mmCIF file of C-alpha atoms in Angstrom:
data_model
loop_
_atom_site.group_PDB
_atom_site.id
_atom_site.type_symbol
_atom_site.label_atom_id
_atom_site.label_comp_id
_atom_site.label_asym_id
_atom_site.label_seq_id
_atom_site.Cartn_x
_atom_site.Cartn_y
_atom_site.Cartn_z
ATOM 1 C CA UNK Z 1 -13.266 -24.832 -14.501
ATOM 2 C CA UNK Z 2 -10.920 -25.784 -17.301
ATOM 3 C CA UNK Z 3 -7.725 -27.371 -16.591
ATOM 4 C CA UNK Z 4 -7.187 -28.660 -20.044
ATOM 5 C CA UNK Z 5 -7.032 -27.265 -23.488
ATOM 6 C CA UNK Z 6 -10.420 -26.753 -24.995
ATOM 7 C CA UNK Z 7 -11.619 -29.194 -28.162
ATOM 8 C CA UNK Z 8 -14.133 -26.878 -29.765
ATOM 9 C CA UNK Z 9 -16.673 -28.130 -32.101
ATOM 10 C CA UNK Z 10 -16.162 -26.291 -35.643
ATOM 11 C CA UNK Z 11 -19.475 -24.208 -35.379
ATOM 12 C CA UNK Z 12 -19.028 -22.864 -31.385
ATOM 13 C CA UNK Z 13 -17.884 -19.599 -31.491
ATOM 14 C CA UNK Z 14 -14.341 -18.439 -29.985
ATOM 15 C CA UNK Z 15 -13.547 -18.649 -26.764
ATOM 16 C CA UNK Z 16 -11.287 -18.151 -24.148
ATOM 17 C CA UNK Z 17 -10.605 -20.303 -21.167
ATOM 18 C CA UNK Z 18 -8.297 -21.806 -18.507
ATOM 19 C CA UNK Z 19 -6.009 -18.960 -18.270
ATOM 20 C CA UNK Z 20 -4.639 -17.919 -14.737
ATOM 21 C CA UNK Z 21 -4.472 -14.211 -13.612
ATOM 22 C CA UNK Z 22 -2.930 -12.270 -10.886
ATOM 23 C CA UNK Z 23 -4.165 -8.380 -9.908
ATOM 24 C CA UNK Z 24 -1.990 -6.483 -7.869
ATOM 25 C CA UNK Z 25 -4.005 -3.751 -6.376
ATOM 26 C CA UNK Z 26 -3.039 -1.129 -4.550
ATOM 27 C CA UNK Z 27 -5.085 2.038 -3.015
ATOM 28 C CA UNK Z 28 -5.422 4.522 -5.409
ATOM 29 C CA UNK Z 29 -4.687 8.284 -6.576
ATOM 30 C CA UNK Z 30 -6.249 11.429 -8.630
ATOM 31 C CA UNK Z 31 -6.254 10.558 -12.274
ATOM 32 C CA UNK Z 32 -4.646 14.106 -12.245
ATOM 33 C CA UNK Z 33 -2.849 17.151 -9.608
ATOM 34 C CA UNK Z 34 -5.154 18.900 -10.203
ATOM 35 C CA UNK Z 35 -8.649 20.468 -7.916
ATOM 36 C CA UNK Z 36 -11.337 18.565 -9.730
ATOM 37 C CA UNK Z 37 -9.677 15.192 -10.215
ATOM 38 C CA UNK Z 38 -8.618 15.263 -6.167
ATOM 39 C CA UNK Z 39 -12.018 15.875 -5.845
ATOM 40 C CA UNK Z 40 -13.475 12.894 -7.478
ATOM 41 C CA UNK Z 41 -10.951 10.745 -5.599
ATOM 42 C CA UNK Z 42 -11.361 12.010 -2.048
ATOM 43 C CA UNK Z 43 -15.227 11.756 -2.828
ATOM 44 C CA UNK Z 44 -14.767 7.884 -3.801
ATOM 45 C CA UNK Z 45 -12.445 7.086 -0.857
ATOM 46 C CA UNK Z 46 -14.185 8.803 1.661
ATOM 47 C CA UNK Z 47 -17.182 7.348 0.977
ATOM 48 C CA UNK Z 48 -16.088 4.281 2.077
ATOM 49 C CA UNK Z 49 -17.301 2.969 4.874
ATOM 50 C CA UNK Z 50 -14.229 0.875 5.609
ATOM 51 C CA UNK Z 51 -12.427 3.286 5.307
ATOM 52 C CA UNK Z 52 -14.501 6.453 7.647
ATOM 53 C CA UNK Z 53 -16.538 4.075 10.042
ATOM 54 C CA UNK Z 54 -19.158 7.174 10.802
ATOM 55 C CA UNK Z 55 -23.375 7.013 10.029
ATOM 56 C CA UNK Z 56 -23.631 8.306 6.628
ATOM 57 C CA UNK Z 57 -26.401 10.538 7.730
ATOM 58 C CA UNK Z 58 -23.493 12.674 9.916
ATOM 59 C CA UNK Z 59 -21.031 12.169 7.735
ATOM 60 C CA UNK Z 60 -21.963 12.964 4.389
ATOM 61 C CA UNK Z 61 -23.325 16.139 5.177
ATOM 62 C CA UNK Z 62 -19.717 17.122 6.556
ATOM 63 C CA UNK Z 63 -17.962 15.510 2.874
ATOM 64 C CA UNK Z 64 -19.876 16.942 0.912
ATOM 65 C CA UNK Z 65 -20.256 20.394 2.758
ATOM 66 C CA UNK Z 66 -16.994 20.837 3.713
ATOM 67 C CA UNK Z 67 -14.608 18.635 3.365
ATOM 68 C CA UNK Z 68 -14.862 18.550 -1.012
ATOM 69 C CA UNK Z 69 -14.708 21.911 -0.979
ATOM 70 C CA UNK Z 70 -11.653 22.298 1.284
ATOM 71 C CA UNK Z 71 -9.287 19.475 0.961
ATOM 72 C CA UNK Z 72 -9.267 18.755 -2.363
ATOM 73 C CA UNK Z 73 -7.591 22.411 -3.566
ATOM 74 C CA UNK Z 74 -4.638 21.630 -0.607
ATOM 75 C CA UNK Z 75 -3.876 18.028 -1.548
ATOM 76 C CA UNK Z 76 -3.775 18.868 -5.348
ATOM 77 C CA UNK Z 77 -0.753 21.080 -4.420
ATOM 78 C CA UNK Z 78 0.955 18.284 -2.226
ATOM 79 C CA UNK Z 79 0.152 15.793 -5.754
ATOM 80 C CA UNK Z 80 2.022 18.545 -8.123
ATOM 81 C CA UNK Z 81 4.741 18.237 -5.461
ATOM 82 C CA UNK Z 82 5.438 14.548 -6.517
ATOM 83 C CA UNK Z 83 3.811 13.751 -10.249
ATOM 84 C CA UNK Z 84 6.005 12.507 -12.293
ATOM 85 C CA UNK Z 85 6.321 12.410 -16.200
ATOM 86 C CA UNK Z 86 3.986 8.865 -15.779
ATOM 87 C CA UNK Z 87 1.922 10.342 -13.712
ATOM 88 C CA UNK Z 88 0.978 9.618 -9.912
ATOM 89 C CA UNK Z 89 3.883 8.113 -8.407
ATOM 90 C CA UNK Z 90 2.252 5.232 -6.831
ATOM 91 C CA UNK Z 91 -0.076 4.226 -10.214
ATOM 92 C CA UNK Z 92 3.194 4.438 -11.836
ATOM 93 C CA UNK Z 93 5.172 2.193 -9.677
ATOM 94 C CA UNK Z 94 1.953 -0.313 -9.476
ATOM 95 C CA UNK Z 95 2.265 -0.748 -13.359
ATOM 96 C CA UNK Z 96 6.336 -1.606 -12.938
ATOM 97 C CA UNK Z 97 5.394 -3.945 -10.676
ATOM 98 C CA UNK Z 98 2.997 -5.595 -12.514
ATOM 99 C CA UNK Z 99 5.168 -5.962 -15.827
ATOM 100 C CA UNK Z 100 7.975 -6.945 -13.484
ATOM 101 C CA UNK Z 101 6.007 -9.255 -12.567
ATOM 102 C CA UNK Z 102 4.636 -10.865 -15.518
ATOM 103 C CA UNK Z 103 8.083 -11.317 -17.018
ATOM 104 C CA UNK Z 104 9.262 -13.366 -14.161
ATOM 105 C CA UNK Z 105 6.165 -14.924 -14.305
ATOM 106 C CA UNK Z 106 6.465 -15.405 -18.025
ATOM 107 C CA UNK Z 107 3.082 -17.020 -20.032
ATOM 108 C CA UNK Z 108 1.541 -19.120 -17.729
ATOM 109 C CA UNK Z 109 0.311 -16.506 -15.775
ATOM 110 C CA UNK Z 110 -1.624 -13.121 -16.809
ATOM 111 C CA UNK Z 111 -0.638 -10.251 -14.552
ATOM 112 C CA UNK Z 112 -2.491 -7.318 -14.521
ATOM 113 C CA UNK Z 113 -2.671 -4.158 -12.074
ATOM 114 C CA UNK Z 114 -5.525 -1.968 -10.550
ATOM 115 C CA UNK Z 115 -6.590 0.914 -8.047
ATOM 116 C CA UNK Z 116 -9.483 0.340 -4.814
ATOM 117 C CA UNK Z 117 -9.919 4.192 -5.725
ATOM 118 C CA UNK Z 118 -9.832 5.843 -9.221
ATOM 119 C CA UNK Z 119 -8.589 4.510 -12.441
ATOM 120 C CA UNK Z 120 -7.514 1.622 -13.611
ATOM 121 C CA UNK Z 121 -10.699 -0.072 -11.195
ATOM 122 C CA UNK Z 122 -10.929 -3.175 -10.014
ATOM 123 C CA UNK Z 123 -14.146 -3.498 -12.119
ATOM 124 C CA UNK Z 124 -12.623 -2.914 -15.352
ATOM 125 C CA UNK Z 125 -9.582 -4.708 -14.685
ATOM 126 C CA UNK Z 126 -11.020 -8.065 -13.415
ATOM 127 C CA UNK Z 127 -13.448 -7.971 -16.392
ATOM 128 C CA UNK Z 128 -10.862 -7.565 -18.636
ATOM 129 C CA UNK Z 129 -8.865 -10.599 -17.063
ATOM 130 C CA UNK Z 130 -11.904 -13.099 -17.302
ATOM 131 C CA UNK Z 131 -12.451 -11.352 -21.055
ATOM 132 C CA UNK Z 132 -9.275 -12.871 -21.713
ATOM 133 C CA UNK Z 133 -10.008 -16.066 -20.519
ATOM 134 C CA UNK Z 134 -8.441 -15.777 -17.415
ATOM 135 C CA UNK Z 135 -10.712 -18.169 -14.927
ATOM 136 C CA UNK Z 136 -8.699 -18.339 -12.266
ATOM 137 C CA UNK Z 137 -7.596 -15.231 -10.387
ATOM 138 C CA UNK Z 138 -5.390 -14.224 -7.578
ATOM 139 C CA UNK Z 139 -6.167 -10.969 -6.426
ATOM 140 C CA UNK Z 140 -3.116 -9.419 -4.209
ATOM 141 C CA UNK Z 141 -3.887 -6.380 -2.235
ATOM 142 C CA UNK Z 142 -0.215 -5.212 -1.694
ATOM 143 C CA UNK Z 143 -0.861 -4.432 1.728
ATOM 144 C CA UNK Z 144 1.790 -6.305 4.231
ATOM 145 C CA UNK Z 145 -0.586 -5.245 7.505
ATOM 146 C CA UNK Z 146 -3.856 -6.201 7.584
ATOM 147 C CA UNK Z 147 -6.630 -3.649 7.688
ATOM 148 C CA UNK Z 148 -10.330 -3.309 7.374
ATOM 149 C CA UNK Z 149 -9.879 0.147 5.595
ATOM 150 C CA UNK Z 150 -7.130 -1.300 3.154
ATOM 151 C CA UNK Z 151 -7.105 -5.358 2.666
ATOM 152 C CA UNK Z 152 -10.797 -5.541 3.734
ATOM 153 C CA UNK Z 153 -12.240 -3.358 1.678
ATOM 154 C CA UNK Z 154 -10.233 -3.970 -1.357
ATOM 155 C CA UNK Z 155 -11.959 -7.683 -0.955
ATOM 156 C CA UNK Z 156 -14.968 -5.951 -0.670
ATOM 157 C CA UNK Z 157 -14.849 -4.882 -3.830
ATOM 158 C CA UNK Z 158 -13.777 -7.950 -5.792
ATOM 159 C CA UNK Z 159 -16.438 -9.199 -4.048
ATOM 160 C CA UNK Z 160 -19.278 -6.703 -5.530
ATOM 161 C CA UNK Z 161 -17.509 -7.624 -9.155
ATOM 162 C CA UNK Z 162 -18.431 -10.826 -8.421
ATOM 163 C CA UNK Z 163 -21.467 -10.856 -7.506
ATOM 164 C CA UNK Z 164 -22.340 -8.540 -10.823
ATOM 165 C CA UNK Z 165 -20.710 -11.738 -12.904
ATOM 166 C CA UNK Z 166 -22.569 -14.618 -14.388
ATOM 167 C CA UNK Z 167 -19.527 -16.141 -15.027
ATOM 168 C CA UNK Z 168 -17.311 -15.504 -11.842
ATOM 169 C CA UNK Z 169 -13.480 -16.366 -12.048
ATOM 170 C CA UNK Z 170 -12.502 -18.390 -8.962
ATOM 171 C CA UNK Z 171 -10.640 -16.362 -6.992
ATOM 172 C CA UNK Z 172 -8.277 -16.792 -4.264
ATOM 173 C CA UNK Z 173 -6.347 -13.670 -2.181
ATOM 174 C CA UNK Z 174 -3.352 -12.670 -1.332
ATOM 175 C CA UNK Z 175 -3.012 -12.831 2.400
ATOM 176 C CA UNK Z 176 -1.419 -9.912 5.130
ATOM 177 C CA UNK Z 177 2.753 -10.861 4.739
ATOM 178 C CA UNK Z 178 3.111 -8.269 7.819
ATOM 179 C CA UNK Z 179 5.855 -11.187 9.173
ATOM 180 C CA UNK Z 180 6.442 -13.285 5.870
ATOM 181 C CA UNK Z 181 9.630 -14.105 5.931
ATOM 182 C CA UNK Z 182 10.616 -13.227 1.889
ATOM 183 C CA UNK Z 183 9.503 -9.851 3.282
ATOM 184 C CA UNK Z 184 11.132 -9.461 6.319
ATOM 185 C CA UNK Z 185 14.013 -10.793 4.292
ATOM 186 C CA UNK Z 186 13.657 -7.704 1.316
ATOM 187 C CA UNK Z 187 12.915 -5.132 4.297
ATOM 188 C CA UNK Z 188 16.071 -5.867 5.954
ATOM 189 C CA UNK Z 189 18.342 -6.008 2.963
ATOM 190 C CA UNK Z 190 16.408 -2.997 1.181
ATOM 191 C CA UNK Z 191 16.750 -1.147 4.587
ATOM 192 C CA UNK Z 192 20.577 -1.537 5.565
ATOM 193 C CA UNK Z 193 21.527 -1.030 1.708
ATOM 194 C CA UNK Z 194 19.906 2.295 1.713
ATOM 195 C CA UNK Z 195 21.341 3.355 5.186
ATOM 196 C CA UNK Z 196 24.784 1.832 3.837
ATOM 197 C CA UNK Z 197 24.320 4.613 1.163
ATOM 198 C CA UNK Z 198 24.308 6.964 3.707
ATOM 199 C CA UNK Z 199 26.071 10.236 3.692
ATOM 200 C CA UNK Z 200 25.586 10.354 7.362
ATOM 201 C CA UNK Z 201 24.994 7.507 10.391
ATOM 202 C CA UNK Z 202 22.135 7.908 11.562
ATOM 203 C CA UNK Z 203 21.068 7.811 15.782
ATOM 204 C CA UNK Z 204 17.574 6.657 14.903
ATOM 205 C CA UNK Z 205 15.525 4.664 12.090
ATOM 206 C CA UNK Z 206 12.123 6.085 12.658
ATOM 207 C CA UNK Z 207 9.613 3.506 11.130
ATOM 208 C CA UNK Z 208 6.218 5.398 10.130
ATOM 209 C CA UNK Z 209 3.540 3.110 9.303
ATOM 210 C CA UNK Z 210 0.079 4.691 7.890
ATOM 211 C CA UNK Z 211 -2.395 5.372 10.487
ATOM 212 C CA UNK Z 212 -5.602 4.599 11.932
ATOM 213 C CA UNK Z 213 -8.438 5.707 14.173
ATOM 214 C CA UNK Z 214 -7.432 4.397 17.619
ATOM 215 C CA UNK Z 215 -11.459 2.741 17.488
ATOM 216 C CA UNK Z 216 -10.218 0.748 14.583
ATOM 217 C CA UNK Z 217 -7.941 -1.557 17.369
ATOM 218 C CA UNK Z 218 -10.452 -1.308 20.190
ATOM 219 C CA UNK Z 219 -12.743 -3.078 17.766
ATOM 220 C CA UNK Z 220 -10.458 -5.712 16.574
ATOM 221 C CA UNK Z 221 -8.658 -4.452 13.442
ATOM 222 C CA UNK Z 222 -5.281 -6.108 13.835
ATOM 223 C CA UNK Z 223 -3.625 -3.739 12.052
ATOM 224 C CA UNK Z 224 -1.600 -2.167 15.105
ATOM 225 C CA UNK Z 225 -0.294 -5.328 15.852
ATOM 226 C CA UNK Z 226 0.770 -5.977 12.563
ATOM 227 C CA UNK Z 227 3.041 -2.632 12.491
ATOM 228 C CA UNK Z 228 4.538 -3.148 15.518
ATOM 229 C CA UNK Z 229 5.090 -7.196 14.815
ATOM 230 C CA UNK Z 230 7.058 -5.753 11.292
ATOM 231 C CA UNK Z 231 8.807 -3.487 13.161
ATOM 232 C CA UNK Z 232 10.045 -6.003 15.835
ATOM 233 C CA UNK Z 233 11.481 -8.583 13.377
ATOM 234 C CA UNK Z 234 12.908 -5.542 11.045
ATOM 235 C CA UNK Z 235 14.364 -4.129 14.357
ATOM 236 C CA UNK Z 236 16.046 -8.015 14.985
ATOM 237 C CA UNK Z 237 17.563 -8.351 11.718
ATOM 238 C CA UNK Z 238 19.233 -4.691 11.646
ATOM 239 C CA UNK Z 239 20.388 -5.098 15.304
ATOM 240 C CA UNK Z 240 21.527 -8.632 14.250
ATOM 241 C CA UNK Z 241 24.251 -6.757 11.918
ATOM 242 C CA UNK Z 242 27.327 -5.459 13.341
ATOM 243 C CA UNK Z 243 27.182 -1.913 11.658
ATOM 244 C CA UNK Z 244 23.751 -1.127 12.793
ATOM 245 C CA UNK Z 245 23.552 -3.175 16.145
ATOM 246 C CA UNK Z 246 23.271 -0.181 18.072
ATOM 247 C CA UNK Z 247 20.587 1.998 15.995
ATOM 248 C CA UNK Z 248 17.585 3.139 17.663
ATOM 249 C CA UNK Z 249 14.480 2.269 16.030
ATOM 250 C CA UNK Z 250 10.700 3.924 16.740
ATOM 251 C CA UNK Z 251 8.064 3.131 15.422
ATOM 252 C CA UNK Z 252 5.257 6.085 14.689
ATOM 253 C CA UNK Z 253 2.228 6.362 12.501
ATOM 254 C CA UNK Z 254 1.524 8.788 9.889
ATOM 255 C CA UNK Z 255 -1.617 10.494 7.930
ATOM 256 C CA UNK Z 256 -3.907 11.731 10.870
ATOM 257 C CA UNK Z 257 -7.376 13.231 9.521
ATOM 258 C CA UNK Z 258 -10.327 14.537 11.248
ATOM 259 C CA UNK Z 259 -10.502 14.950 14.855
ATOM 260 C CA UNK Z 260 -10.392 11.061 16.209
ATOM 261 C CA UNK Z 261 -8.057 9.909 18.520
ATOM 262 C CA UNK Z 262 -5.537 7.897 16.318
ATOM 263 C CA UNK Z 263 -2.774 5.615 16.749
ATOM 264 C CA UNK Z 264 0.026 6.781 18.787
ATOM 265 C CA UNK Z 265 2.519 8.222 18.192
ATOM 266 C CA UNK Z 266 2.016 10.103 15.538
ATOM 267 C CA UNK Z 267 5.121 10.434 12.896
ATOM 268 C CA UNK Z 268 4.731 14.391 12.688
ATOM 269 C CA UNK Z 269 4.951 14.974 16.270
ATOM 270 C CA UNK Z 270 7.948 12.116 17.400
ATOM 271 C CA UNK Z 271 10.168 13.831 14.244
ATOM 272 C CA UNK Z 272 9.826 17.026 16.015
ATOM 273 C CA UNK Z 273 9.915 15.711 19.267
ATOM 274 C CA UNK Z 274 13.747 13.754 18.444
ATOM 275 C CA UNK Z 275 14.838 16.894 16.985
ATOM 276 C CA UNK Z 276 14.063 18.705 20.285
ATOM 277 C CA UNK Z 277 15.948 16.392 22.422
ATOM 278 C CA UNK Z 278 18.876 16.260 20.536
ATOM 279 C CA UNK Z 279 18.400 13.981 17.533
ATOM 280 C CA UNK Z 280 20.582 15.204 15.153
ATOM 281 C CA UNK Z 281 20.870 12.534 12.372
ATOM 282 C CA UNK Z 282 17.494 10.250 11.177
ATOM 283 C CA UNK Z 283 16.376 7.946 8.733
ATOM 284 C CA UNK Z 284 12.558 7.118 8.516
ATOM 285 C CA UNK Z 285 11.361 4.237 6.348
ATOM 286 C CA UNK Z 286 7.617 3.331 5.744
ATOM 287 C CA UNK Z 287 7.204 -0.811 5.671
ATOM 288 C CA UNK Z 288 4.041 -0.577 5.672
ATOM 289 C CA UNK Z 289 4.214 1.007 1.951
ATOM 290 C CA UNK Z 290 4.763 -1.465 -0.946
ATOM 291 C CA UNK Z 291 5.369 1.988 -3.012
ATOM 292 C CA UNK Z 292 6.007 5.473 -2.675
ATOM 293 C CA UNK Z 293 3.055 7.691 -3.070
ATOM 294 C CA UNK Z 294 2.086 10.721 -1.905
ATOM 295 C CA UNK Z 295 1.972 9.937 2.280
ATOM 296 C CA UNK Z 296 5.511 9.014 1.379
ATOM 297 C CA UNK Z 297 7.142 11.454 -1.175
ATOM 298 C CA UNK Z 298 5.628 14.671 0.334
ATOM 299 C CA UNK Z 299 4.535 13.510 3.547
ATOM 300 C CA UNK Z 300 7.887 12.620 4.779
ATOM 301 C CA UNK Z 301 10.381 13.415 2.657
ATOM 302 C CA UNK Z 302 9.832 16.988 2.232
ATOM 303 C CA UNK Z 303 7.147 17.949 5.216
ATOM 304 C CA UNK Z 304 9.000 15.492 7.312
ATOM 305 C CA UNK Z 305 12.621 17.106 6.726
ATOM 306 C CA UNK Z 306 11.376 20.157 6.951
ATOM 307 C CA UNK Z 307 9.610 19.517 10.522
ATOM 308 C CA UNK Z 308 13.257 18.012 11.755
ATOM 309 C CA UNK Z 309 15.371 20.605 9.924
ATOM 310 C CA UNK Z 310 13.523 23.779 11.694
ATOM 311 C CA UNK Z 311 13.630 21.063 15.308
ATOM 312 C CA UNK Z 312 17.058 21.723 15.097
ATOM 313 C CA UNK Z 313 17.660 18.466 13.335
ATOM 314 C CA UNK Z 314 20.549 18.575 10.956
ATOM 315 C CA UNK Z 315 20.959 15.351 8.871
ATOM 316 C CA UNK Z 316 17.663 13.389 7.618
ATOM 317 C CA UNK Z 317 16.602 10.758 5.362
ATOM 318 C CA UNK Z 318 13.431 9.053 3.895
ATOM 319 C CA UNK Z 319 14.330 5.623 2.793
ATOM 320 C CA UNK Z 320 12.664 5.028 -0.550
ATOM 321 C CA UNK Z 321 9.762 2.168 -0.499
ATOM 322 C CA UNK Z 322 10.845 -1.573 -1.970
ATOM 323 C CA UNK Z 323 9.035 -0.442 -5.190
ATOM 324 C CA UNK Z 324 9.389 -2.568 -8.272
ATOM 325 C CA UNK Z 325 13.970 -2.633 -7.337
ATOM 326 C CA UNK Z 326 15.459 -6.139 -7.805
ATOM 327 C CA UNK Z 327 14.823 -6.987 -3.649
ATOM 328 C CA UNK Z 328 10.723 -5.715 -3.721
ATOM 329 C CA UNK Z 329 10.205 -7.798 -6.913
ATOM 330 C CA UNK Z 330 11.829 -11.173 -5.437
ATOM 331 C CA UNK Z 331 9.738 -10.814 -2.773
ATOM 332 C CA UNK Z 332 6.752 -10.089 -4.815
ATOM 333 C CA UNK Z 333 7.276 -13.275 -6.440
ATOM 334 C CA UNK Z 334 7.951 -15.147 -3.896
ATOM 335 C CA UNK Z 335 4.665 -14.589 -2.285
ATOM 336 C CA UNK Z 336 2.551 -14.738 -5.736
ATOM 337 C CA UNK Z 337 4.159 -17.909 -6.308
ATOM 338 C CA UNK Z 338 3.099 -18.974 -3.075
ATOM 339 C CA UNK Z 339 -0.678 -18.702 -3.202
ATOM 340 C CA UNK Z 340 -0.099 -19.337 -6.935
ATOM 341 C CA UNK Z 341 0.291 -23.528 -5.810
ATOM 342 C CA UNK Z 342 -1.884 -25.725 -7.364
ATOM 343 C CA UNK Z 343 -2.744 -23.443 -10.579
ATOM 344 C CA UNK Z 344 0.553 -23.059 -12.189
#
């Protein structure tokens, strides 16, 4: 490791050394809203075996038979529902965050940005940090809850980059910040600003966090906890103000697939299910989100709104994600400088 600056003989070829790096990475999207590219990214992320915890042998057969030739034509028209001008929303917000980032950071520090699934890869990107001379890394899933089919298997990856390296950075990681308190802090402000913006007060702040396979808690995953630990200290901060002391909060989870038994209850069926007994204003915000992406934009604010609106809902609201704003970055730094100790 080099912790001072390099006296080169004359003759030894360039080099670069003793730089520190930090790659946010987040999940990952099409490279494009369109059939083929959904494709190639459902194929990649399905694949995973963090991420769909079946035998290969009974599960491919199902991707690749029906599942890639169903899904991707669907989800293609939820992405053209949400791409922006820069492309996939959440790629887009990643790469804000990143040069956010490095300008608070300033030159000490290398920040860089990739995807677990599709482009920029973690591959490319971690290669291109060490090409640069960048030998130690901090690699920051931005994932506040823990999971094996998000945190895990991003490390997973890093991992296999590794282990292809004869020259491996050292490398620390970015731990779960499900009850950090920088983040509990930027929830709670980000949270009761939006609501403060308000055209309407709502009776209930529905918090939808992703979900998961209900087997994925019977065999340890911690995730669940996580949510509902988030949720809890969120829930104590809001009810600790005097404007929103009273607001009910729920906590759902969102994204069901396949036929599993998931996490309960499930963020389609409790926004109907308010609207039906009388809910007539809500607000739904996704902690678990470090940026709005599809599960966000279309998921809940337009299929979510809708689902309330028909209910017999009449007011509704999806908070926007912390995202690269003045409150997500602070806390973003806050936690790279953190695990940063030592190196900078």
């Amino acid at each position: 490791m080099t912790w001072q600056a390099q006296s080169l003989p004359a003759d030894h070829p360039p080099m670069n050394s003793g730089k520190v790096g930090v790659l946010l990475v987040n999940l990952g999207t099409p490279a494009a809203p369109d059939t083929g590219s959904v494709r190639t990214y459902l194929a990649e992320f399905l694949s995973d075996k963090r991420v769909v915890e079946i035998p290969s042998l009974i599960w491919q057969p199902i991707l690749r038979g029906i599942i890639l030739n169903t899904r991707p034509k669907k989800s293609a028209a939820a992405y053209k529902k949400v791409w922006g001008e820069a492309g996939s929303p959440l790629a887009a917000i990643t790469e804000r965050q990143a040069k956010a980032l490095q300008v608070r950071l300033g030159d000490a520090v290398q920040v860089d940005w990739a995807m677990r699934y599709g482009k920029p890869s973690i591959a490319e990107r971690m290669q291109a940090m060490m090409d640069a001379g960048c030998e130690r890394i901090l690699f920051a899933p931005l994932y506040p809850q823990y999971s094996g089919a998000t945190t895990a298997t991003a490390v997973d990856k890093v991992a296999d980059v590794l282990r292809a390296m004869r020259w491996q950075a050292s490398l620390r990681t970015l731990p779960p910040y499900h009850d950090h308190p920088s983040y509990i802090d930027a929830l709670a402000a980000d949270t009761m600003r939006q609501l403060d913006a308000l055209d309407f007060v709502p009776e209930v702040l529905l918090l939808s966090f992703h979900g998961m396979p209900l087997r994925t808690l019977e065999l340890g995953d911690p995730y669940h906890c996580h949510c509902h630990k988030t949720a809890r200290l969120l829930g104590e901060r809001l009810h600790a103000s005097d404007k929103w002391r009273d607001l009910r909060l729920v906590t759902s989870f969102q994204s069901r697939f396949g036929r599993a038994k998931w996490l309960e209850p499930a963020t389609d069926e409790t926004i109907e299910a308010e609207a039906h007994a009388g809910t007539k204003r809500m607000a739904v915000a996704m902690p678990g989100f470090s940026a709005d992406c599809l599960e966000t934009l279309e998921e809940i604010a337009m299929e979510g709104r809708g689902t309330f609106l028909a209910a017999g809902g009449e007011h509704y609201a999806a908070l926007a994600c912390l995202n690269d704003g003045a409150t997500g970055m602070d806390m973003i730094e806050a936690l790279v400088r953190q695990e940063l100790a030592g190196w900078v």
